């Protein structure tokens, strides 16, 4: 078995050489960063301010996506039911109920 067979990452065979997928991604990111730096050098002040606003918006989105989700956003139907039952258990069990007369239409609307 060769060292390539032992590797846990995907290999992409390119003409004349082979590189790991992760290495290819890092290489692409480095090239992209360099291109962005060159493009930024050519921007006007107004364009730089727009880029700054765009970056700030991306950072806010990133921070929001990293916040833990609230219960109601992720809970399954079973989790909702369990949580609801636990919530109802906090109330006193009086055992009393309203008399039938209290639910009569006349006593509600006073006809």
PDB file of C-alpha atoms in Angstrom:
ATOM      1  CA  UNK A   1       0.000   0.000   0.000  1.00  0.00           C
ATOM      2  CA  UNK A   2       1.400   3.397  -0.958  1.00  0.00           C
ATOM      3  CA  UNK A   3       1.457   6.631   1.023  1.00  0.00           C
ATOM      4  CA  UNK A   4      -1.274   7.958  -1.264  1.00  0.00           C
ATOM      5  CA  UNK A   5      -3.540   5.036  -0.341  1.00  0.00           C
ATOM      6  CA  UNK A   6      -2.973   5.772   3.371  1.00  0.00           C
ATOM      7  CA  UNK A   7      -3.988   9.420   3.034  1.00  0.00           C
ATOM      8  CA  UNK A   8      -7.388  10.278   4.516  1.00  0.00           C
ATOM      9  CA  UNK A   9      -8.011  13.223   2.177  1.00  0.00           C
ATOM     10  CA  UNK A  10      -9.295  13.344  -1.395  1.00  0.00           C
ATOM     11  CA  UNK A  11      -6.642  13.507  -4.088  1.00  0.00           C
ATOM     12  CA  UNK A  12      -7.077  15.317  -7.333  1.00  0.00           C
ATOM     13  CA  UNK A  13      -4.764  14.282 -10.129  1.00  0.00           C
ATOM     14  CA  UNK A  14      -3.647  17.279 -12.155  1.00  0.00           C
ATOM     15  CA  UNK A  15      -1.368  17.141 -15.167  1.00  0.00           C
ATOM     16  CA  UNK A  16       2.228  16.357 -14.072  1.00  0.00           C
ATOM     17  CA  UNK A  17       1.509  16.466 -10.315  1.00  0.00           C
ATOM     18  CA  UNK A  18      -0.926  15.499  -7.583  1.00  0.00           C
ATOM     19  CA  UNK A  19      -1.937  17.657  -4.612  1.00  0.00           C
ATOM     20  CA  UNK A  20      -4.309  17.084  -1.731  1.00  0.00           C
ATOM     21  CA  UNK A  21      -7.728  18.728  -1.956  1.00  0.00           C
ATOM     22  CA  UNK A  22      -7.122  20.805   1.202  1.00  0.00           C
ATOM     23  CA  UNK A  23      -3.832  22.066  -0.179  1.00  0.00           C
ATOM     24  CA  UNK A  24      -5.545  23.031  -3.426  1.00  0.00           C
ATOM     25  CA  UNK A  25      -8.188  25.002  -1.518  1.00  0.00           C
ATOM     26  CA  UNK A  26      -5.525  26.828   0.521  1.00  0.00           C
ATOM     27  CA  UNK A  27      -3.630  27.635  -2.668  1.00  0.00           C
ATOM     28  CA  UNK A  28      -6.822  29.005  -4.245  1.00  0.00           C
ATOM     29  CA  UNK A  29      -7.553  31.131  -1.159  1.00  0.00           C
ATOM     30  CA  UNK A  30      -4.026  32.593  -1.249  1.00  0.00           C
ATOM     31  CA  UNK A  31      -4.403  33.468  -4.929  1.00  0.00           C
ATOM     32  CA  UNK A  32      -7.804  35.032  -4.275  1.00  0.00           C
ATOM     33  CA  UNK A  33      -6.464  37.104  -1.365  1.00  0.00           C
ATOM     34  CA  UNK A  34      -3.640  38.407  -3.540  1.00  0.00           C
ATOM     35  CA  UNK A  35      -6.045  39.338  -6.334  1.00  0.00           C
ATOM     36  CA  UNK A  36      -8.344  41.136  -3.853  1.00  0.00           C
ATOM     37  CA  UNK A  37      -5.375  43.086  -2.465  1.00  0.00           C
ATOM     38  CA  UNK A  38      -4.434  44.203  -5.975  1.00  0.00           C
ATOM     39  CA  UNK A  39      -8.012  45.245  -6.728  1.00  0.00           C
ATOM     40  CA  UNK A  40      -8.321  47.172  -3.446  1.00  0.00           C
ATOM     41  CA  UNK A  41      -5.260  49.210  -4.321  1.00  0.00           C
ATOM     42  CA  UNK A  42      -7.109  50.573  -7.360  1.00  0.00           C
ATOM     43  CA  UNK A  43     -10.324  51.603  -5.553  1.00  0.00           C
ATOM     44  CA  UNK A  44     -11.396  55.179  -4.832  1.00  0.00           C
ATOM     45  CA  UNK A  45     -12.158  56.394  -1.309  1.00  0.00           C
ATOM     46  CA  UNK A  46     -15.914  56.021  -1.858  1.00  0.00           C
ATOM     47  CA  UNK A  47     -15.453  52.485  -3.132  1.00  0.00           C
ATOM     48  CA  UNK A  48     -13.264  51.648  -0.121  1.00  0.00           C
ATOM     49  CA  UNK A  49     -16.018  52.873   2.203  1.00  0.00           C
ATOM     50  CA  UNK A  50     -18.513  50.611   0.422  1.00  0.00           C
ATOM     51  CA  UNK A  51     -16.130  47.670   0.781  1.00  0.00           C
ATOM     52  CA  UNK A  52     -15.740  48.487   4.477  1.00  0.00           C
ATOM     53  CA  UNK A  53     -19.537  48.501   4.928  1.00  0.00           C
ATOM     54  CA  UNK A  54     -19.815  45.221   3.068  1.00  0.00           C
ATOM     55  CA  UNK A  55     -17.156  43.597   5.254  1.00  0.00           C
ATOM     56  CA  UNK A  56     -18.880  44.875   8.405  1.00  0.00           C
ATOM     57  CA  UNK A  57     -22.183  43.361   7.216  1.00  0.00           C
ATOM     58  CA  UNK A  58     -20.481  40.028   6.569  1.00  0.00           C
ATOM     59  CA  UNK A  59     -18.949  40.084  10.049  1.00  0.00           C
ATOM     60  CA  UNK A  60     -22.356  40.734  11.632  1.00  0.00           C
ATOM     61  CA  UNK A  61     -23.880  37.838   9.675  1.00  0.00           C
ATOM     62  CA  UNK A  62     -21.025  35.588  10.725  1.00  0.00           C
ATOM     63  CA  UNK A  63     -21.457  36.501  14.399  1.00  0.00           C
ATOM     64  CA  UNK A  64     -25.206  35.880  14.194  1.00  0.00           C
ATOM     65  CA  UNK A  65     -24.752  32.495  12.562  1.00  0.00           C
ATOM     66  CA  UNK A  66     -22.381  31.452  15.343  1.00  0.00           C
ATOM     67  CA  UNK A  67     -24.871  32.292  18.090  1.00  0.00           C
ATOM     68  CA  UNK A  68     -26.576  29.236  19.526  1.00  0.00           C
ATOM     69  CA  UNK A  69     -30.065  28.682  18.201  1.00  0.00           C
ATOM     70  CA  UNK A  70     -33.004  29.192  20.527  1.00  0.00           C
ATOM     71  CA  UNK A  71     -35.112  26.241  21.655  1.00  0.00           C
ATOM     72  CA  UNK A  72     -38.096  27.102  19.487  1.00  0.00           C
ATOM     73  CA  UNK A  73     -35.890  27.246  16.372  1.00  0.00           C
ATOM     74  CA  UNK A  74     -34.490  23.736  16.725  1.00  0.00           C
ATOM     75  CA  UNK A  75     -36.889  21.706  18.876  1.00  0.00           C
ATOM     76  CA  UNK A  76     -38.625  18.657  17.504  1.00  0.00           C
ATOM     77  CA  UNK A  77     -42.337  18.019  18.091  1.00  0.00           C
ATOM     78  CA  UNK A  78     -41.448  15.590  20.909  1.00  0.00           C
ATOM     79  CA  UNK A  79     -39.174  18.138  22.572  1.00  0.00           C
ATOM     80  CA  UNK A  80     -41.912  20.790  22.362  1.00  0.00           C
ATOM     81  CA  UNK A  81     -44.407  18.418  23.963  1.00  0.00           C
ATOM     82  CA  UNK A  82     -42.009  17.422  26.751  1.00  0.00           C
ATOM     83  CA  UNK A  83     -41.140  21.060  27.450  1.00  0.00           C
ATOM     84  CA  UNK A  84     -44.825  22.066  27.451  1.00  0.00           C
ATOM     85  CA  UNK A  85     -45.711  19.305  29.915  1.00  0.00           C
ATOM     86  CA  UNK A  86     -42.861  20.329  32.206  1.00  0.00           C
ATOM     87  CA  UNK A  87     -44.039  23.933  32.008  1.00  0.00           C
ATOM     88  CA  UNK A  88     -47.623  23.009  32.932  1.00  0.00           C
ATOM     89  CA  UNK A  89     -46.402  21.056  35.973  1.00  0.00           C
ATOM     90  CA  UNK A  90     -45.332  24.301  37.633  1.00  0.00           C
ATOM     91  CA  UNK A  91     -48.937  25.417  38.125  1.00  0.00           C
ATOM     92  CA  UNK A  92     -50.913  24.393  41.223  1.00  0.00           C
ATOM     93  CA  UNK A  93     -53.308  21.514  40.879  1.00  0.00           C
ATOM     94  CA  UNK A  94     -56.462  22.872  42.482  1.00  0.00           C
ATOM     95  CA  UNK A  95     -58.820  20.224  41.207  1.00  0.00           C
ATOM     96  CA  UNK A  96     -61.588  22.822  41.219  1.00  0.00           C
ATOM     97  CA  UNK A  97     -63.455  23.854  38.135  1.00  0.00           C
ATOM     98  CA  UNK A  98     -66.126  26.357  37.246  1.00  0.00           C
ATOM     99  CA  UNK A  99     -69.742  25.405  37.809  1.00  0.00           C
ATOM    100  CA  UNK A 100     -71.824  24.719  34.709  1.00  0.00           C
ATOM    101  CA  UNK A 101     -73.740  27.965  35.285  1.00  0.00           C
ATOM    102  CA  UNK A 102     -70.530  29.967  34.821  1.00  0.00           C
ATOM    103  CA  UNK A 103     -70.197  28.634  31.279  1.00  0.00           C
ATOM    104  CA  UNK A 104     -73.822  29.290  30.370  1.00  0.00           C
ATOM    105  CA  UNK A 105     -74.273  31.789  27.529  1.00  0.00           C
ATOM    106  CA  UNK A 106     -76.582  33.962  29.611  1.00  0.00           C
ATOM    107  CA  UNK A 107     -74.037  34.355  32.388  1.00  0.00           C
ATOM    108  CA  UNK A 108     -71.285  35.182  29.909  1.00  0.00           C
ATOM    109  CA  UNK A 109     -73.188  37.711  27.757  1.00  0.00           C
ATOM    110  CA  UNK A 110     -75.888  38.745  30.210  1.00  0.00           C
ATOM    111  CA  UNK A 111     -78.781  38.287  27.795  1.00  0.00           C
TER     112      UNK A 111
END
